[in-house]
Amino acid sequence: MTEMTTEAITEAPGKRVWLSGLGTVLIYAFVLGVLGLLGWGLMKVNSGQRESGMAPDFTLTSFDGESVTLSGLRGQVVIINFWASWCPPCREEAPYLESTWRKYQDQGVFFIGVDYADTEKEALAYIDEFGITYFNGPDVGTRIAQDYRMDGVPETYFVAKNGELRGTKIGPLFPPELDQRIEELLAETYAGE
Amino acid sequence: MLADIGLFALIVAFLLAVYATIASAWGGWKNQQAYVESARNATLLVVPLLTISVGVIVYALYSLDFSLAYVEDVSSRSMSPFLRLTALWGGQAGSILFWAWLMSGFVAAVLLRKWERDRDLMPYFIAVAMLTTAFFIGISVFIINPFARLWHIPGATELTRAIFQPAGAMAYIPQDGQGLNPLLRHFGMIGHPPTTYLGFTGFVIPFAFAISALATGRSRSDEWIRTSRRWTLVAWIFLSIGLVLGGRWAYDVLGWGGFWGWDPVENAMLLPWLTGTAFLHSMMITEKRGMLKGWSVMLIILTYSLVLFGTFITRTGVISSVHAFSKTALGPVFFVFIGLTFLGSLALLLKQRDTLKTKHEIESFMSREAAFLLQNLLFLAITFAVFFGTVFPLISELVTGTKITVGPPYFQKVTGPLFAVLLLLMGIAPLIAWRKQAARSLGRAMLIPFVASLGVAGIWGYSHRVHPASFFALWLVSFVVLSIFFEFWKGVRARMNAQSERPVVALGHLIGRNHRRYGGYIIHLGVVMIGLGFIGDAYFQQESQRALTIGESMSIGDYSLRFDNLETFPGSDGREVLEASTSLFKNGEFVRTLQPRRDFFVVQQQPVTVPAVHSTPATDVYVLLVGWEEIGLQSSTFKIYLNPLISWTWTGGIVLILGTFIAVWPQATGKRRVSYSLKPGKFRPQPSAGD
């Protein structure tokens, strides 16, 4: 850098040196900014799904206009399933999810279907097609998906009665996996109960 | 056994590539020719070794050797032998190996040429090019090895992938594979990856020359620019073909009626194409007038950086997130590599920038140089706009916490006007002389194409009064095409007068004598044709959707479509086909039958909507089967797009390739020059004649 600066001085007054110095700083700042952005994006992609700790709280409004808040469901086992009408593997698990919901709905289990990046018309047709009766709503702005660092659909998150995450299933669920997970979560007991 | 040979060849190739990098850098630094020679030999050996690796993988895909995890991923018994071969680039592991192979081939080809005056560029050229090649071979060896096998460890629920047998594991060989993603089973997608990879990897050549010139302080001379030019054109034309094939694939397979969706993956290819095109032009001024040297060097570094950027975002899924190839060690390793490349070349460029100063300055704003510079600035502006739109989801997520994707409207609004000015410049710039151009003579030169284009656009626009901007867009296209034709006509007329040649002969000689210039014009014609497709898409597309029972019709524009029949049958490659028969009528007269389909791939459980297209130069009728009820109910929903002018895009792609072939054709022999100097008095090149 030093030889360049001296040559620039012989050529033009100090202002020019200052400007070219500023230009250099700006170029480096831009390149480092782009790299920082990519690095940050990469960290997010590579960090994977949330698997443990308290499940991030959210409020979801269903297609019928009702609302549910996760923290308001303490004491129940909550199954959060991310899906989309455009997702073929989701169709594979849909009947199993619905039948499991019907089996456990009176035993302190709550199902939340989070519709990811979808259009309402197609989503409602999907719900209708599989006769889905559990709570379902669109993830507006994909905020819930981001909080859970969801990576694709379908993905299912298992929430214990105390609100803690007890693992994730990537890809469709098949019998008897969901029954087993629910039974395990129902069997959990906590001090003071 | 065969797989072991492939793996061994891959590992040896990696070691040789690393050796070539170090030995050539050392030889260049210490000025020891023997090390450079040895590095050159090592580089030349990498190609046959990687060819063995690629050959083994291809054979495994063909012969369905499911003991390899990669074969299980992308090949299957139901796939035709041809498709099995193309599965080489159907998945991450194979495509990285393929990439490394192509890159090593480019580097070796350059080393086999004659190195004369630019011999002292060779050490660092090898070092830079082989560092990159070694990086990609290294990924193939250490991170996503195509020779990995599937293992079953007792007690584990999922299979393990590893090259060597983990302790206590048993080899697992599946009966059948998952097969290639159905969306990739199309000629566009079969040709698109190889051409794109050739384009991407080819840019390493001018980049390595530029870095080598900077490192040795030889960037002051123009020699390396001349050498790089042809290699850049080769990379550029493959990237162009890749772009066109990708667009054709999207049009034929994705079923949304268009060919360009400004998707991050598409933008990833467009960005280096834009700066690469700017580089090809700035290089001409550097060559002709010794100007804009630093600018040219910056552009090639930028182009190569954008190649790496594009590869990074598509391979790691940083921007287009859903189930990309995430969660391998590839991301962080790649990140470090591009970080070092960006910062290293930037530091070198800034350090050596005083060697890039040139004596000449632009004398007038009415000059070919100024036009080139303006063109370059426009390309950079478009590049920046596209880049910004592409990374915007990341920026928005960082700032507001929500990933906001900017859609096609942003890209169209921002880049549309810039592309329009660029097109205009394409019509005018060839008429402007180097150094200085009198406004009056430029006006005279433009008069005929200008007036004629107004006439054409008036009639053409009047018959398609959809949008006021369409008048302007059609005028622009007419003007550029006419001014290019006019240039050809002037040249042909001059030859006919001077040499008494027949028009066709004169045209042949005209192009033959100055193929860089006229090849360039033909490339411009191709670009205008592609632009015409974009104009049709932006202003004239119509769509309509309706449910029809058998015998019913729906109409759009001059066309109507009658639903005749719906049937289902098993197709090839393991698919269930649901096909509708429809009849297309234009103004009540039968044109042809069209059979839009929906293919359901049973193994992958994936439906693919296959449009039926009736294509004419004026308009495409694009029919999709979007919904159906049980066969017995005889009712289906169709979506029709009228896509005027879109077929020009594909023709334009072919013209572009043709023009590039003419432009890169080796310089004509001296024989024709003799005939030129025989009659110097009569035949005079235009004062504006450049290259």
PDB file of N, CA, C and O in Angstrom, chain B residues 482-529:
ATOM      1  N   LEU B 482     -32.746  -3.687 -37.042  1.00  0.00           N
ATOM      2  CA  LEU B 482     -32.540  -2.988 -38.307  1.00  0.00           C
ATOM      3  C   LEU B 482     -31.155  -2.364 -38.386  1.00  0.00           C
ATOM      4  O   LEU B 482     -30.526  -2.375 -39.444  1.00  0.00           O
ATOM      5  N   SER B 483     -30.660  -1.830 -37.265  1.00  0.00           N
ATOM      6  CA  SER B 483     -29.336  -1.223 -37.368  1.00  0.00           C
ATOM      7  C   SER B 483     -28.262  -2.289 -37.554  1.00  0.00           C
ATOM      8  O   SER B 483     -27.263  -2.049 -38.232  1.00  0.00           O
ATOM      9  N   ILE B 484     -28.488  -3.486 -36.991  1.00  0.00           N
ATOM     10  CA  ILE B 484     -27.518  -4.562 -37.244  1.00  0.00           C
ATOM     11  C   ILE B 484     -27.575  -4.997 -38.716  1.00  0.00           C
ATOM     12  O   ILE B 484     -26.553  -5.105 -39.387  1.00  0.00           O
ATOM     13  N   PHE B 485     -28.805  -5.184 -39.214  1.00  0.00           N
ATOM     14  CA  PHE B 485     -28.957  -5.553 -40.627  1.00  0.00           C
ATOM     15  C   PHE B 485     -28.328  -4.500 -41.532  1.00  0.00           C
ATOM     16  O   PHE B 485     -27.718  -4.807 -42.546  1.00  0.00           O
ATOM     17  N   PHE B 486     -28.503  -3.229 -41.137  1.00  0.00           N
ATOM     18  CA  PHE B 486     -27.993  -2.129 -41.938  1.00  0.00           C
ATOM     19  C   PHE B 486     -26.460  -2.185 -42.000  1.00  0.00           C
ATOM     20  O   PHE B 486     -25.867  -1.933 -43.051  1.00  0.00           O
ATOM     21  N   GLU B 487     -25.849  -2.528 -40.859  1.00  0.00           N
ATOM     22  CA  GLU B 487     -24.391  -2.685 -40.836  1.00  0.00           C
ATOM     23  C   GLU B 487     -23.950  -3.783 -41.810  1.00  0.00           C
ATOM     24  O   GLU B 487     -22.983  -3.612 -42.553  1.00  0.00           O
ATOM     25  N   PHE B 488     -24.672  -4.891 -41.781  1.00  0.00           N
ATOM     26  CA  PHE B 488     -24.362  -5.982 -42.706  1.00  0.00           C
ATOM     27  C   PHE B 488     -24.524  -5.503 -44.146  1.00  0.00           C
ATOM     28  O   PHE B 488     -23.697  -5.758 -45.007  1.00  0.00           O
ATOM     29  N   TRP B 489     -25.608  -4.798 -44.375  1.00  0.00           N
ATOM     30  CA  TRP B 489     -25.915  -4.341 -45.733  1.00  0.00           C
ATOM     31  C   TRP B 489     -24.835  -3.397 -46.247  1.00  0.00           C
ATOM     32  O   TRP B 489     -24.383  -3.503 -47.382  1.00  0.00           O
ATOM     33  N   LYS B 490     -24.376  -2.487 -45.370  1.00  0.00           N
ATOM     34  CA  LYS B 490     -23.335  -1.546 -45.785  1.00  0.00           C
ATOM     35  C   LYS B 490     -22.061  -2.300 -46.184  1.00  0.00           C
ATOM     36  O   LYS B 490     -21.438  -1.989 -47.199  1.00  0.00           O
ATOM     37  N   GLY B 491     -21.735  -3.301 -45.364  1.00  0.00           N
ATOM     38  CA  GLY B 491     -20.527  -4.081 -45.652  1.00  0.00           C
ATOM     39  C   GLY B 491     -20.667  -4.861 -46.955  1.00  0.00           C
ATOM     40  O   GLY B 491     -19.749  -4.894 -47.786  1.00  0.00           O
ATOM     41  N   VAL B 492     -21.821  -5.480 -47.129  1.00  0.00           N
ATOM     42  CA  VAL B 492     -22.055  -6.296 -48.322  1.00  0.00           C
ATOM     43  C   VAL B 492     -22.037  -5.408 -49.570  1.00  0.00           C
ATOM     44  O   VAL B 492     -21.397  -5.724 -50.582  1.00  0.00           O
ATOM     45  N   ARG B 493     -22.681  -4.242 -49.472  1.00  0.00           N
ATOM     46  CA  ARG B 493     -22.757  -3.341 -50.627  1.00  0.00           C
ATOM     47  C   ARG B 493     -21.361  -2.864 -51.021  1.00  0.00           C
ATOM     48  O   ARG B 493     -21.009  -2.819 -52.193  1.00  0.00           O
ATOM     49  N   ALA B 494     -20.559  -2.562 -49.987  1.00  0.00           N
ATOM     50  CA  ALA B 494     -19.204  -2.099 -50.280  1.00  0.00           C
ATOM     51  C   ALA B 494     -18.413  -3.175 -51.026  1.00  0.00           C
ATOM     52  O   ALA B 494     -17.697  -2.892 -51.982  1.00  0.00           O
ATOM     53  N   ARG B 495     -18.574  -4.430 -50.572  1.00  0.00           N
ATOM     54  CA  ARG B 495     -17.853  -5.524 -51.233  1.00  0.00           C
ATOM     55  C   ARG B 495     -18.379  -5.759 -52.639  1.00  0.00           C
ATOM     56  O   ARG B 495     -17.616  -6.064 -53.556  1.00  0.00           O
ATOM     57  N   MET B 496     -19.727  -5.635 -52.779  1.00  0.00           N
ATOM     58  CA  MET B 496     -20.311  -5.860 -54.109  1.00  0.00           C
ATOM     59  C   MET B 496     -19.771  -4.819 -55.092  1.00  0.00           C
ATOM     60  O   MET B 496     -19.449  -5.134 -56.235  1.00  0.00           O
ATOM     61  N   ASN B 497     -19.661  -3.585 -54.612  1.00  0.00           N
ATOM     62  CA  ASN B 497     -19.137  -2.527 -55.482  1.00  0.00           C
ATOM     63  C   ASN B 497     -17.665  -2.729 -55.763  1.00  0.00           C
ATOM     64  O   ASN B 497     -17.215  -2.612 -56.902  1.00  0.00           O
ATOM     65  N   ALA B 498     -16.904  -3.019 -54.727  1.00  0.00           N
ATOM     66  CA  ALA B 498     -15.461  -3.065 -54.875  1.00  0.00           C
ATOM     67  C   ALA B 498     -14.982  -4.333 -55.572  1.00  0.00           C
ATOM     68  O   ALA B 498     -14.058  -4.295 -56.377  1.00  0.00           O
ATOM     69  N   GLN B 499     -15.613  -5.468 -55.245  1.00  0.00           N
ATOM     70  CA  GLN B 499     -15.103  -6.744 -55.746  1.00  0.00           C
ATOM     71  C   GLN B 499     -16.005  -7.374 -56.791  1.00  0.00           C
ATOM     72  O   GLN B 499     -15.742  -8.502 -57.219  1.00  0.00           O
ATOM     73  N   SER B 500     -17.083  -6.679 -57.121  1.00  0.00           N
ATOM     74  CA  SER B 500     -18.108  -7.217 -58.036  1.00  0.00           C
ATOM     75  C   SER B 500     -18.542  -8.612 -57.607  1.00  0.00           C
ATOM     76  O   SER B 500     -18.585  -9.538 -58.419  1.00  0.00           O
ATOM     77  N   GLU B 501     -18.797  -8.779 -56.321  1.00  0.00           N
ATOM     78  CA  GLU B 501     -19.234 -10.093 -55.837  1.00  0.00           C
ATOM     79  C   GLU B 501     -20.753 -10.146 -55.785  1.00  0.00           C
ATOM     80  O   GLU B 501     -21.417  -9.117 -55.643  1.00  0.00           O
ATOM     81  N   ARG B 502     -21.260 -11.380 -55.871  1.00  0.00           N
ATOM     82  CA  ARG B 502     -22.697 -11.545 -55.671  1.00  0.00           C
ATOM     83  C   ARG B 502     -23.002 -11.361 -54.188  1.00  0.00           C
ATOM     84  O   ARG B 502     -22.123 -11.603 -53.351  1.00  0.00           O
ATOM     85  N   PRO B 503     -24.219 -10.967 -53.836  1.00  0.00           N
ATOM     86  CA  PRO B 503     -24.540 -10.635 -52.428  1.00  0.00           C
ATOM     87  C   PRO B 503     -24.163 -11.740 -51.447  1.00  0.00           C
ATOM     88  O   PRO B 503     -23.554 -11.468 -50.418  1.00  0.00           O
ATOM     89  N   VAL B 504     -24.485 -12.999 -51.798  1.00  0.00           N
ATOM     90  CA  VAL B 504     -24.233 -14.084 -50.848  1.00  0.00           C
ATOM     91  C   VAL B 504     -22.730 -14.274 -50.637  1.00  0.00           C
ATOM     92  O   VAL B 504     -22.254 -14.412 -49.508  1.00  0.00           O
ATOM     93  N   VAL B 505     -21.987 -14.224 -51.747  1.00  0.00           N
ATOM     94  CA  VAL B 505     -20.535 -14.360 -51.657  1.00  0.00           C
ATOM     95  C   VAL B 505     -19.967 -13.206 -50.838  1.00  0.00           C
ATOM     96  O   VAL B 505     -19.110 -13.378 -49.967  1.00  0.00           O
ATOM     97  N   ALA B 506     -20.471 -12.005 -51.131  1.00  0.00           N
ATOM     98  CA  ALA B 506     -19.995 -10.819 -50.421  1.00  0.00           C
ATOM     99  C   ALA B 506     -20.237 -10.963 -48.924  1.00  0.00           C
ATOM    100  O   ALA B 506     -19.367 -10.646 -48.107  1.00  0.00           O
ATOM    101  N   LEU B 507     -21.411 -11.482 -48.569  1.00  0.00           N
ATOM    102  CA  LEU B 507     -21.734 -11.657 -47.146  1.00  0.00           C
ATOM    103  C   LEU B 507     -20.773 -12.647 -46.502  1.00  0.00           C
ATOM    104  O   LEU B 507     -20.239 -12.399 -45.420  1.00  0.00           O
ATOM    105  N   GLY B 508     -20.529 -13.741 -47.222  1.00  0.00           N
ATOM    106  CA  GLY B 508     -19.603 -14.748 -46.704  1.00  0.00           C
ATOM    107  C   GLY B 508     -18.221 -14.161 -46.475  1.00  0.00           C
ATOM    108  O   GLY B 508     -17.623 -14.335 -45.420  1.00  0.00           O
ATOM    109  N   HIS B 509     -17.727 -13.422 -47.465  1.00  0.00           N
ATOM    110  CA  HIS B 509     -16.396 -12.832 -47.330  1.00  0.00           C
ATOM    111  C   HIS B 509     -16.354 -11.770 -46.248  1.00  0.00           C
ATOM    112  O   HIS B 509     -15.366 -11.637 -45.536  1.00  0.00           O
ATOM    113  N   LEU B 510     -17.447 -11.024 -46.154  1.00  0.00           N
ATOM    114  CA  LEU B 510     -17.516  -9.964 -45.147  1.00  0.00           C
ATOM    115  C   LEU B 510     -17.335 -10.565 -43.759  1.00  0.00           C
ATOM    116  O   LEU B 510     -16.516 -10.109 -42.954  1.00  0.00           O
ATOM    117  N   ILE B 511     -18.110 -11.631 -43.480  1.00  0.00           N
ATOM    118  CA  ILE B 511     -18.029 -12.265 -42.161  1.00  0.00           C
ATOM    119  C   ILE B 511     -16.668 -12.924 -41.997  1.00  0.00           C
ATOM    120  O   ILE B 511     -16.028 -12.797 -40.965  1.00  0.00           O
ATOM    121  N   GLY B 512     -16.198 -13.580 -43.069  1.00  0.00           N
ATOM    122  CA  GLY B 512     -14.924 -14.281 -43.002  1.00  0.00           C
ATOM    123  C   GLY B 512     -13.755 -13.340 -42.733  1.00  0.00           C
ATOM    124  O   GLY B 512     -12.827 -13.682 -42.014  1.00  0.00           O
ATOM    125  N   ARG B 513     -13.821 -12.135 -43.320  1.00  0.00           N
ATOM    126  CA  ARG B 513     -12.712 -11.217 -43.165  1.00  0.00           C
ATOM    127  C   ARG B 513     -12.658 -10.567 -41.776  1.00  0.00           C
ATOM    128  O   ARG B 513     -11.608 -10.144 -41.330  1.00  0.00           O
ATOM    129  N   ASN B 514     -13.806 -10.430 -41.162  1.00  0.00           N
ATOM    130  CA  ASN B 514     -13.819  -9.771 -39.854  1.00  0.00           C
ATOM    131  C   ASN B 514     -14.804 -10.506 -38.952  1.00  0.00           C
ATOM    132  O   ASN B 514     -15.839  -9.976 -38.568  1.00  0.00           O
ATOM    133  N   HIS B 515     -14.435 -11.769 -38.662  1.00  0.00           N
ATOM    134  CA  HIS B 515     -15.448 -12.592 -37.987  1.00  0.00           C
ATOM    135  C   HIS B 515     -15.686 -12.170 -36.561  1.00  0.00           C
ATOM    136  O   HIS B 515     -16.736 -12.430 -36.010  1.00  0.00           O
ATOM    137  N   ARG B 516     -14.718 -11.518 -35.927  1.00  0.00           N
ATOM    138  CA  ARG B 516     -14.977 -11.075 -34.557  1.00  0.00           C
ATOM    139  C   ARG B 516     -16.079 -10.030 -34.551  1.00  0.00           C
ATOM    140  O   ARG B 516     -16.984 -10.069 -33.733  1.00  0.00           O
ATOM    141  N   ARG B 517     -15.986  -9.100 -35.503  1.00  0.00           N
ATOM    142  CA  ARG B 517     -16.975  -8.037 -35.533  1.00  0.00           C
ATOM    143  C   ARG B 517     -18.354  -8.571 -35.921  1.00  0.00           C
ATOM    144  O   ARG B 517     -19.341  -8.343 -35.229  1.00  0.00           O
ATOM    145  N   TYR B 518     -18.404  -9.330 -37.027  1.00  0.00           N
ATOM    146  CA  TYR B 518     -19.717  -9.765 -37.496  1.00  0.00           C
ATOM    147  C   TYR B 518     -20.273 -10.907 -36.641  1.00  0.00           C
ATOM    148  O   TYR B 518     -21.482 -11.027 -36.468  1.00  0.00           O
ATOM    149  N   GLY B 519     -19.377 -11.724 -36.086  1.00  0.00           N
ATOM    150  CA  GLY B 519     -19.831 -12.721 -35.109  1.00  0.00           C
ATOM    151  C   GLY B 519     -20.488 -12.021 -33.932  1.00  0.00           C
ATOM    152  O   GLY B 519     -21.533 -12.432 -33.434  1.00  0.00           O
ATOM    153  N   GLY B 520     -19.858 -10.923 -33.522  1.00  0.00           N
ATOM    154  CA  GLY B 520     -20.419 -10.118 -32.428  1.00  0.00           C
ATOM    155  C   GLY B 520     -21.818  -9.614 -32.767  1.00  0.00           C
ATOM    156  O   GLY B 520     -22.734  -9.692 -31.950  1.00  0.00           O
ATOM    157  N   TYR B 521     -21.979  -9.131 -34.018  1.00  0.00           N
ATOM    158  CA  TYR B 521     -23.319  -8.651 -34.413  1.00  0.00           C
ATOM    159  C   TYR B 521     -24.335  -9.785 -34.369  1.00  0.00           C
ATOM    160  O   TYR B 521     -25.488  -9.593 -33.981  1.00  0.00           O
ATOM    161  N   ILE B 522     -23.906 -10.973 -34.792  1.00  0.00           N
ATOM    162  CA  ILE B 522     -24.847 -12.106 -34.789  1.00  0.00           C
ATOM    163  C   ILE B 522     -25.220 -12.461 -33.349  1.00  0.00           C
ATOM    164  O   ILE B 522     -26.382 -12.742 -33.043  1.00  0.00           O
ATOM    165  N   ILE B 523     -24.212 -12.389 -32.452  1.00  0.00           N
ATOM    166  CA  ILE B 523     -24.520 -12.611 -31.034  1.00  0.00           C
ATOM    167  C   ILE B 523     -25.551 -11.581 -30.574  1.00  0.00           C
ATOM    168  O   ILE B 523     -26.530 -11.903 -29.891  1.00  0.00           O
ATOM    169  N   HIS B 524     -25.340 -10.319 -30.990  1.00  0.00           N
ATOM    170  CA  HIS B 524     -26.309  -9.273 -30.618  1.00  0.00           C
ATOM    171  C   HIS B 524     -27.714  -9.615 -31.112  1.00  0.00           C
ATOM    172  O   HIS B 524     -28.691  -9.448 -30.389  1.00  0.00           O
ATOM    173  N   LEU B 525     -27.786 -10.124 -32.348  1.00  0.00           N
ATOM    174  CA  LEU B 525     -29.101 -10.510 -32.885  1.00  0.00           C
ATOM    175  C   LEU B 525     -29.748 -11.575 -31.990  1.00  0.00           C
ATOM    176  O   LEU B 525     -30.943 -11.505 -31.690  1.00  0.00           O
ATOM    177  N   GLY B 526     -28.920 -12.549 -31.581  1.00  0.00           N
ATOM    178  CA  GLY B 526     -29.431 -13.601 -30.699  1.00  0.00           C
ATOM    179  C   GLY B 526     -29.956 -13.020 -29.392  1.00  0.00           C
ATOM    180  O   GLY B 526     -31.018 -13.410 -28.911  1.00  0.00           O
ATOM    181  N   VAL B 527     -29.200 -12.061 -28.841  1.00  0.00           N
ATOM    182  CA  VAL B 527     -29.630 -11.439 -27.589  1.00  0.00           C
ATOM    183  C   VAL B 527     -30.961 -10.712 -27.764  1.00  0.00           C
ATOM    184  O   VAL B 527     -31.853 -10.791 -26.917  1.00  0.00           O
ATOM    185  N   VAL B 528     -31.108 -10.021 -28.908  1.00  0.00           N
ATOM    186  CA  VAL B 528     -32.372  -9.311 -29.155  1.00  0.00           C
ATOM    187  C   VAL B 528     -33.525 -10.308 -29.218  1.00  0.00           C
ATOM    188  O   VAL B 528     -34.609 -10.070 -28.683  1.00  0.00           O
ATOM    189  N   MET B 529     -33.282 -11.457 -29.875  1.00  0.00           N
ATOM    190  CA  MET B 529     -34.349 -12.472 -29.970  1.00  0.00           C
ATOM    191  C   MET B 529     -34.745 -12.966 -28.582  1.00  0.00           C
ATOM    192  O   MET B 529     -35.922 -13.143 -28.288  1.00  0.00           O
TER     193      MET B 529
END
